[in-house]
Short mmCIF file of C-alpha atoms in Angstrom, two decimals:
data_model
loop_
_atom_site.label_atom_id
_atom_site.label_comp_id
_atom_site.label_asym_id
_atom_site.label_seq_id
_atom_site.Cartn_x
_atom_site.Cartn_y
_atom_site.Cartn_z
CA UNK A 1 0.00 0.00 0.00
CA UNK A 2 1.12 3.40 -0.80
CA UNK A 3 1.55 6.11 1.74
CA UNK A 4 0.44 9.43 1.23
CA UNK A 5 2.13 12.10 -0.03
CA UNK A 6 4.39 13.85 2.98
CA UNK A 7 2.48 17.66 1.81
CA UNK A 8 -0.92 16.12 2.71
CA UNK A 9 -0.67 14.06 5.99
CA UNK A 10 -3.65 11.61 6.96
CA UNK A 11 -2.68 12.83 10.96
CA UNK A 12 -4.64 15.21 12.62
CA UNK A 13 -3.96 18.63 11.71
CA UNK A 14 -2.39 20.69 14.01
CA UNK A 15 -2.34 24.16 15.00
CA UNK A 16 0.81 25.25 13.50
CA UNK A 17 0.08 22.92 10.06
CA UNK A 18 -3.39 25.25 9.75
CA UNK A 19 -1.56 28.40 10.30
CA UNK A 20 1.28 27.85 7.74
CA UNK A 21 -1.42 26.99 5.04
CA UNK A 22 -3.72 29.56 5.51
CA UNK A 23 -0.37 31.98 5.07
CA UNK A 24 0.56 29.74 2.07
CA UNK A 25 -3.04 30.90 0.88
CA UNK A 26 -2.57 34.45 1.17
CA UNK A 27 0.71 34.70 -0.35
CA UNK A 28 0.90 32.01 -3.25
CA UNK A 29 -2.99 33.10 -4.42
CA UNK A 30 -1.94 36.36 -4.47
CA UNK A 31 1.27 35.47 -6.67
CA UNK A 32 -0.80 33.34 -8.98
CA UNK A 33 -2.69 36.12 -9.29
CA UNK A 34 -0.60 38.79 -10.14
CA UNK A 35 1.40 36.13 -12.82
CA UNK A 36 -2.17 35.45 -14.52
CA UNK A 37 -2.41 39.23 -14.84
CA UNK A 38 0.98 39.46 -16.17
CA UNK A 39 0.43 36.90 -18.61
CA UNK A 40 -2.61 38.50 -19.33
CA UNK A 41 -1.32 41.70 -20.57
CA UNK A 42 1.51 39.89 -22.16
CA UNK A 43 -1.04 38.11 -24.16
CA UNK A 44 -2.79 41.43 -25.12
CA UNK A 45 0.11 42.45 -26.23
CA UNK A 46 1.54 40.03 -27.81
CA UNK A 47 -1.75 39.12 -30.16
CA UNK A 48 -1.64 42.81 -30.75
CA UNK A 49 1.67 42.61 -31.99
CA UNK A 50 0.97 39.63 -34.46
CA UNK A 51 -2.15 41.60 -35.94
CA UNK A 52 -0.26 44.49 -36.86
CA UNK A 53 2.41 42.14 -38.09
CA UNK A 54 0.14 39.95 -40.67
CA UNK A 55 -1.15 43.83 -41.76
CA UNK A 56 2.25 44.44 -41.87
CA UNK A 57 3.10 41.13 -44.16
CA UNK A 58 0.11 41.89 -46.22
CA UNK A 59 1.60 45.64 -47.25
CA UNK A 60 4.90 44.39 -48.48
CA UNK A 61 4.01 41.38 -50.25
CA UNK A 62 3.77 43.34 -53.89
CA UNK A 63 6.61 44.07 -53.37
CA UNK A 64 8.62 40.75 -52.21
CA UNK A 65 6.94 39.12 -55.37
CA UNK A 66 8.04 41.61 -57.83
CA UNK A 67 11.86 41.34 -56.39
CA UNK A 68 11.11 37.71 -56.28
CA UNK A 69 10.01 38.07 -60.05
CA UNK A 70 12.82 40.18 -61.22
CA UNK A 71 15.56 37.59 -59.32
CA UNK A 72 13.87 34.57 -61.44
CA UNK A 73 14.60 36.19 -64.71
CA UNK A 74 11.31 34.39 -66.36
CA UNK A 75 12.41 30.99 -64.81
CA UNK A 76 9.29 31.11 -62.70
CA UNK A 77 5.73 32.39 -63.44
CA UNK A 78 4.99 35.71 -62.67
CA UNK A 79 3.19 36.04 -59.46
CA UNK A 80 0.86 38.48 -58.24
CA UNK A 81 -0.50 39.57 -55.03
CA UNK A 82 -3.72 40.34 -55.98
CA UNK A 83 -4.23 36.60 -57.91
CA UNK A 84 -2.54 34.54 -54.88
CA UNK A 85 -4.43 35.94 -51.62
CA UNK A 86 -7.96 37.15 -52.06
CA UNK A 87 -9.24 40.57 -50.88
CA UNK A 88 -11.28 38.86 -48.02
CA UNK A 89 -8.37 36.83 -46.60
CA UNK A 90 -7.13 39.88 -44.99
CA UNK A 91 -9.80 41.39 -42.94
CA UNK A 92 -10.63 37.54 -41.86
CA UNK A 93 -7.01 36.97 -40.98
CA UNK A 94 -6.91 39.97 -38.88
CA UNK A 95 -10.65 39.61 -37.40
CA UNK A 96 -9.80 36.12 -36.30
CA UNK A 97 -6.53 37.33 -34.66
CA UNK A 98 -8.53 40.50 -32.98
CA UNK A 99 -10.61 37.20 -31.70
CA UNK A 100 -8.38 34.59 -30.53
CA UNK A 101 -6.35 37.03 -28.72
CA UNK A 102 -9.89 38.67 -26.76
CA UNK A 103 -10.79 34.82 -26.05
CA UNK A 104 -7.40 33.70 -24.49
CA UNK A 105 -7.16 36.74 -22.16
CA UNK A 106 -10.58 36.60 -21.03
CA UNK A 107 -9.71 33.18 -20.26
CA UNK A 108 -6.78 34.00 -18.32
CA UNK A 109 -8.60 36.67 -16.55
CA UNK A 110 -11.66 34.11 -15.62
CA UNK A 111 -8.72 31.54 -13.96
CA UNK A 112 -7.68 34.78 -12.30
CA UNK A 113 -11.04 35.41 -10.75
CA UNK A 114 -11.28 31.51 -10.16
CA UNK A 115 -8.61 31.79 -7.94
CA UNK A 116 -9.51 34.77 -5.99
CA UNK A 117 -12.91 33.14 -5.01
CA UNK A 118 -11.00 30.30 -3.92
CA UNK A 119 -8.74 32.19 -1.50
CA UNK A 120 -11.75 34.32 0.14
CA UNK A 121 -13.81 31.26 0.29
CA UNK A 122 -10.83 29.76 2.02
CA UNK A 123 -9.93 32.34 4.55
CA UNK A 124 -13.33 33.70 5.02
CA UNK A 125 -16.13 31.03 4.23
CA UNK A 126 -19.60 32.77 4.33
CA UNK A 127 -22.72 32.94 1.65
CA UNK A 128 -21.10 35.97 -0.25
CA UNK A 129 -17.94 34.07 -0.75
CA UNK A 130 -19.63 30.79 -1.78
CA UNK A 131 -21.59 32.53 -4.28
CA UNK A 132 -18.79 34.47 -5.84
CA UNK A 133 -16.77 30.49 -5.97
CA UNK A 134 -19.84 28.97 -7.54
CA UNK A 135 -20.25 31.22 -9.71
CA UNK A 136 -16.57 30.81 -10.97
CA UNK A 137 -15.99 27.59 -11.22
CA UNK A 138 -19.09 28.24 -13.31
CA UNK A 139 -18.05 30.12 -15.73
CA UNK A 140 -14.34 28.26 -15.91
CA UNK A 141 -15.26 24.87 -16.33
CA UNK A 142 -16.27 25.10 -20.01
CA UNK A 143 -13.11 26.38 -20.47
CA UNK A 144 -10.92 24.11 -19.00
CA UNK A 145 -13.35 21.44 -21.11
CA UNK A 146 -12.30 23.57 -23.96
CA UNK A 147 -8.46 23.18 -23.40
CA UNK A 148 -9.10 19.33 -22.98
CA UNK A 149 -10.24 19.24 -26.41
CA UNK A 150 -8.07 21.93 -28.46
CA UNK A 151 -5.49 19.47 -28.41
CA UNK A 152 -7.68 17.07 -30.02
CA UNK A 153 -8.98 19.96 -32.51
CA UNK A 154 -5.30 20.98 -33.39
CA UNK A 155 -4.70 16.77 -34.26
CA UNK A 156 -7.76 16.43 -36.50
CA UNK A 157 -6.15 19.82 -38.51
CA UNK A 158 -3.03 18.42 -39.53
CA UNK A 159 -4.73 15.08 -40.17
CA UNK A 160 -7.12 16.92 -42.74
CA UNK A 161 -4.62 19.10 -44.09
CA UNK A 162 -1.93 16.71 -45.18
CA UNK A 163 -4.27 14.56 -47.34
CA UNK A 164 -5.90 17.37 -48.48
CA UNK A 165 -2.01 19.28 -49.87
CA UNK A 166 -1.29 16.13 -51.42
CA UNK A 167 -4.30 15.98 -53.34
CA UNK A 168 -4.03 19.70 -54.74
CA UNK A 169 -0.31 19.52 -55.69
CA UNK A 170 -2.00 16.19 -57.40
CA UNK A 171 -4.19 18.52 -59.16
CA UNK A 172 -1.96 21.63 -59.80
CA UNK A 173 1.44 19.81 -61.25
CA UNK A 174 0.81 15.55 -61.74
CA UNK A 175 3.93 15.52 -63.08
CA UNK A 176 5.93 16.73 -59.91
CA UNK A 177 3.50 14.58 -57.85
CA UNK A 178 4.41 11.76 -60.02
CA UNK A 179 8.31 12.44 -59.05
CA UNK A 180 7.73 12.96 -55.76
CA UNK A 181 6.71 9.29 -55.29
CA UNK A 182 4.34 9.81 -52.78
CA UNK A 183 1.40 7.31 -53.12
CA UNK A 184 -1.85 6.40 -50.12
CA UNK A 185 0.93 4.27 -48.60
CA UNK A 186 3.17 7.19 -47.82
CA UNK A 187 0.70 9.42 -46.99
CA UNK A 188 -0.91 7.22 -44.81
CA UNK A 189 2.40 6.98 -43.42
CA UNK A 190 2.64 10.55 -42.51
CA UNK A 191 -0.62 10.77 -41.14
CA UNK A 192 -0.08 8.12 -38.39
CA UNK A 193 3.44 9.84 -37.95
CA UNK A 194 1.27 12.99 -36.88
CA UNK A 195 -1.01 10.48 -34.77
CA UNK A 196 1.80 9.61 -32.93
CA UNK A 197 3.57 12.40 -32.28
CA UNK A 198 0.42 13.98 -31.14
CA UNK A 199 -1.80 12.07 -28.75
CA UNK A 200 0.39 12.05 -25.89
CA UNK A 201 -0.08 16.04 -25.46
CA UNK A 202 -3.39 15.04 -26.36
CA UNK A 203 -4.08 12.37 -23.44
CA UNK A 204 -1.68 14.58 -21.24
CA UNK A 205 -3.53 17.63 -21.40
CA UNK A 206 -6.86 15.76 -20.73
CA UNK A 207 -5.42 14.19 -17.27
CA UNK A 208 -4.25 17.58 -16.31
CA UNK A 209 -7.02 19.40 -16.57
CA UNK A 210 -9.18 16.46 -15.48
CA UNK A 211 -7.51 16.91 -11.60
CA UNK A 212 -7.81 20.45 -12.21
CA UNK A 213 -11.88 20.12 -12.26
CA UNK A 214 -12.26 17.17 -9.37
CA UNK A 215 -10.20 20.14 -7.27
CA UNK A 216 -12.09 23.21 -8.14
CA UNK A 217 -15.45 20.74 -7.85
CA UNK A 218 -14.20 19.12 -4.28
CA UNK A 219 -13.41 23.01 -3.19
CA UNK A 220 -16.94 24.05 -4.39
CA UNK A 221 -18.42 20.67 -2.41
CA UNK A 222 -16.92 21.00 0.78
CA UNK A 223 -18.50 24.98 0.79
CA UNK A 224 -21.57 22.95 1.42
CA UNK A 225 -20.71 19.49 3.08
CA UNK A 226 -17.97 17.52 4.66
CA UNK A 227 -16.30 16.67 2.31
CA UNK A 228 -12.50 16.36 1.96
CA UNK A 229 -10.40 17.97 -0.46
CA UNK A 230 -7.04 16.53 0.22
CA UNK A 231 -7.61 13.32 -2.46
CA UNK A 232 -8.52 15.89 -4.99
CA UNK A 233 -5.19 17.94 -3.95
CA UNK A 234 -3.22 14.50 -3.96
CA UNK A 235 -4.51 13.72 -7.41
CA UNK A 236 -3.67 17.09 -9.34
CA UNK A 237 -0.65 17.17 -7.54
CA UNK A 238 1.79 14.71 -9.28
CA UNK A 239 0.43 16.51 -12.93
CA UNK A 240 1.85 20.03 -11.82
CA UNK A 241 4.90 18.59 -10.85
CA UNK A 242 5.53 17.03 -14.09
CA UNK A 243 4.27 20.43 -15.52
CA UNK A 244 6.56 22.14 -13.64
CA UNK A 245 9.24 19.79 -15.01
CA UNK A 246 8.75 20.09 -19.00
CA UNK A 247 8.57 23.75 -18.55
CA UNK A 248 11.46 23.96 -16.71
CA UNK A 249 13.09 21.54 -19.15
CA UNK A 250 11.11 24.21 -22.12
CA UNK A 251 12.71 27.35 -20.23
CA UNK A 252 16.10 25.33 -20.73
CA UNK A 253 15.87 24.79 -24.33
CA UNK A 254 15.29 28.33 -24.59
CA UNK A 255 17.44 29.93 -23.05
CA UNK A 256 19.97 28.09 -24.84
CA UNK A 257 18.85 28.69 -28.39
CA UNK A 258 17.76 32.97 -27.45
CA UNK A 259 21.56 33.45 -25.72
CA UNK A 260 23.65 31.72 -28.28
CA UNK A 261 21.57 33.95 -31.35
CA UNK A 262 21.98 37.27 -29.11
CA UNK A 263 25.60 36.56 -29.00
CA UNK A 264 26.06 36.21 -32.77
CA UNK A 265 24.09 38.99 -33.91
CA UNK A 266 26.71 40.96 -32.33
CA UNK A 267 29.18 39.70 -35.03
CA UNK A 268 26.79 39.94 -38.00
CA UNK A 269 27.79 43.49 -39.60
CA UNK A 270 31.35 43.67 -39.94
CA UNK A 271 31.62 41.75 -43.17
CA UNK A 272 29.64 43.35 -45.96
CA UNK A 273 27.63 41.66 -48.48
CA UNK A 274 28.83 41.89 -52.42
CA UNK A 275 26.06 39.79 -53.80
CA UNK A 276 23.91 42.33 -55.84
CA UNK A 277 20.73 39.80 -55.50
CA UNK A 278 20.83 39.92 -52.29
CA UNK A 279 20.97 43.80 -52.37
CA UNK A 280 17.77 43.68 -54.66
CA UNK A 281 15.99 41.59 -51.98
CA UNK A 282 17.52 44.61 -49.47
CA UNK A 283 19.31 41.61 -47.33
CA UNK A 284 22.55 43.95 -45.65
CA UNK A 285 24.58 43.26 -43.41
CA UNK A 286 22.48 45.69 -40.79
CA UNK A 287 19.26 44.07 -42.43
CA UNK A 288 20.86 40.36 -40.53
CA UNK A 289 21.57 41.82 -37.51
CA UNK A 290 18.25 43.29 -37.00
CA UNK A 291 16.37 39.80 -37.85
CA UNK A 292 19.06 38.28 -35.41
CA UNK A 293 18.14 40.59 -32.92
CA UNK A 294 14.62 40.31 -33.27
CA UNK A 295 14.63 36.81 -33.07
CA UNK A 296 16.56 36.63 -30.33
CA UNK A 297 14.67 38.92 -28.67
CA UNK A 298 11.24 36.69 -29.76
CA UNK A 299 13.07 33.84 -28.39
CA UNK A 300 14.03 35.62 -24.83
CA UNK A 301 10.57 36.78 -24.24
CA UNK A 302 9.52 33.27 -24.45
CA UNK A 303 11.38 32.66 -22.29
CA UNK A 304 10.37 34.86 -20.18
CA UNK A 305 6.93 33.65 -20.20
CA UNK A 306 8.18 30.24 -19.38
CA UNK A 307 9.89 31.51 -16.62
CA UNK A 308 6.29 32.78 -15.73
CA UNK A 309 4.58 29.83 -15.92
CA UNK A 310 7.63 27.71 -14.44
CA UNK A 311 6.65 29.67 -11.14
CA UNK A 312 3.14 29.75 -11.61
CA UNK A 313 2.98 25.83 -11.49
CA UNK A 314 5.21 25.61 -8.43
CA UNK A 315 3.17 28.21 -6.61
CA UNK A 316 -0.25 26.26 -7.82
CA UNK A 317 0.95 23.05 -6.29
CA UNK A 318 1.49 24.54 -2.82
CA UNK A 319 -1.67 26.43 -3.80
CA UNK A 320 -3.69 23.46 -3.89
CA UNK A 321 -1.90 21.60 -0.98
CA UNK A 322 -2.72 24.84 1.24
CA UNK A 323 -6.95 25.32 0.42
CA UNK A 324 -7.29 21.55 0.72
CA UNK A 325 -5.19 21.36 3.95
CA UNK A 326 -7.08 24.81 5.76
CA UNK A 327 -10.53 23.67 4.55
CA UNK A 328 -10.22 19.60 5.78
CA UNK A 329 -9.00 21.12 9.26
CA UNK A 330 -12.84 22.11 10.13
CA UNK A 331 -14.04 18.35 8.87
CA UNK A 332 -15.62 16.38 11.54
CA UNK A 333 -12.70 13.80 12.95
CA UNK A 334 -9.78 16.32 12.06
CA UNK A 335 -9.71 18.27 15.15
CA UNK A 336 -6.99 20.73 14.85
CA UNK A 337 -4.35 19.60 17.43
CA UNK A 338 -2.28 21.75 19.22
CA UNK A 339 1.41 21.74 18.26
CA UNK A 340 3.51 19.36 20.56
CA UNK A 341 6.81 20.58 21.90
CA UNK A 342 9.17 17.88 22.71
CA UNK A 343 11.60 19.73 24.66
CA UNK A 344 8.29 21.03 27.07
CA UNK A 345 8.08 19.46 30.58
CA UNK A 346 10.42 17.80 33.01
CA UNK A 347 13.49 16.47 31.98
CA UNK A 348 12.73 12.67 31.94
CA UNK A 349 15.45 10.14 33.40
CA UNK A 350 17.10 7.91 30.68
CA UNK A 351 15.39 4.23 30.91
CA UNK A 352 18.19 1.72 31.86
CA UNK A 353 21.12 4.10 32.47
CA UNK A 354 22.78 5.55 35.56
CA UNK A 355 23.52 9.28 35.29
CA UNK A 356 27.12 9.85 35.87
#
């Protein structure tokens, strides 16, 4: 038989255990807090960005075709911006954008409120606070339903596409098909290659945010019965920590691909470029650095966000160990016991032994 996790003891609870977790309450909600409003704005910001990028992209692609075009010297067919992206893709492109970016930070704000009902509901149980929880968990458990099966949606969309890119090159140029040599068998091959790689975020993600709901619905339960939370705790408490490990191990990886880049824009400049093609294309040597620099950059702020979320997850598992720990200490049978002091009372005589 196992034995239970060392951060949620089957003893009694005792006075000093209750008073360290309702300050591990206080403090670590209020961090999560403030990093979900970070990452909020970051979001914001960052979907912001990417609009005014693709608007951006969209402006100077005349004029990367017709360099493009004048580098090819007729060995390629003329293209035009105007006969390869329609005049709706645009506004779509940028209204879905506009979207996705409102949806994710309303989402991050709603697990921000989440959490702040859970605290007050915590410290200072009452009708108002129970409401204010219920009403939460309300609202976020559709989404965390929703980020069980996005990783399922984002499968089925490679798994349509590929088929679907073979068939139109199929249609567009048989003869390069042809060469190509890819047949059903191959294809079929790189579908289940996609199958593979994918379903273990898939099944992953599901567990995750499956203890993520039996918490937030054992919290809401034990607002109106005795119920205990610490199994729920327990159970979501092994899937932060391996969380907590791959985005560590993500923050890693990062950090040594942004560093390494940083470091070599620095010597990008100092040799000039003679190639009058790449001149025509307005590649420089100042036109290198800045791309090195701004993917560096790109690189470091995700990193930064990992960094984010690296503490977030290590401040959620003490989180959860905390509200389960202060709200079982008021369950019938868990009296909270008052902290025993070894070293209080008469000295005791050692058994068997003569003092000297």
């Amino acid at each position: 038989m196992t034995q239970p996790s060392p951060s949620f003891p089957e003893l009694p609870i005792t006075a000093a255990e209750l008073a360290a977790a309702r300050a591990g309450v206080t403090v670590r909600g209020g961090r999560i807090m403030g990093t979900l409003g970070v990452l909020a704005a970051l979001s914001a910001l960052g979907g912001l960005l990417g609009v005014w990028a693709l608007w951006w992209s969209f402006g100077e692609l005349p004029r990367w075709l017709a360099s493009l075009n004048e580098l090819s010297d007729g060995d390629l067919p003329q293209l035009n911006a105007a006969d390869l992206v329609p005049s709706w893709a645009l506004p779509c492109l940028l209204g879905l954008g506009l979207l996705a970016t409102a949806l994710y930070v309303w989402a991050i704000l709603l697990a921000r409120q989440t959490v702040g009902a859970v605290r007050d509901q915590t410290l200072n149980p009452g009708p108002d606070h129970t409401e204010a929880l219920e009403r939460s968990v309300r609202t976020v458990r559709p989404w965390i339903v929703l980020g069980q099966i996005a990783p399922i949606l984002q499968l089925l969309i490679p798994l349509l596409a590929v088929p679907l890119t073979f068939g139109l090159i199929r249609q567009l140029d048989p003869q390069t098909f042809q060469g190509v040599g890819f047949g059903p068998a191959e294809i079929g091959a790189i579908v289940l290659g996609v199958m593979v790689q994918s379903l273990p975020t898939v099944i992953i993600t599901w567990l995750i945010l499956a203890a993520i709901r039996r918490w937030l619905d054992a919290v809401v339960a034990r607002a109106h019965a005795s119920v205990p939370v610490r199994p729920a705790a327990r159970g979501v408490d092994p899937w932060l920590l391996f969380t907590l490990v791959l985005l560590g191990l993500g923050l890693a990886g990062l950090l040594l691909g942004g560093l390494p880049l940083l470091a070599f824009s620095g010597f990008v400049g100092s040799a000039p470029l003679n190639d009058p093609d790449l001149m025509a294309l307005g590649i420089t040597p100042a036109a290198l650095r800045a791309v090195l620099l701004v993917g560096a950059a790109a690189v470091l702020l995700g990193a930064f966000i990992y960094l984010l979320l690296t503490l977030l997850m290590g401040w959620s598992r003490g989180f959860a160990s905390n509200v389960a720990t202060v709200l079982d200490a008021g369950l019938p049978g868990q009296p909270v016991m008052p902290a025993h002091d070894p070293w209080s009372g008469p000295v005791q005589p050692a058994q068997g032994r003569e003092p000297y």
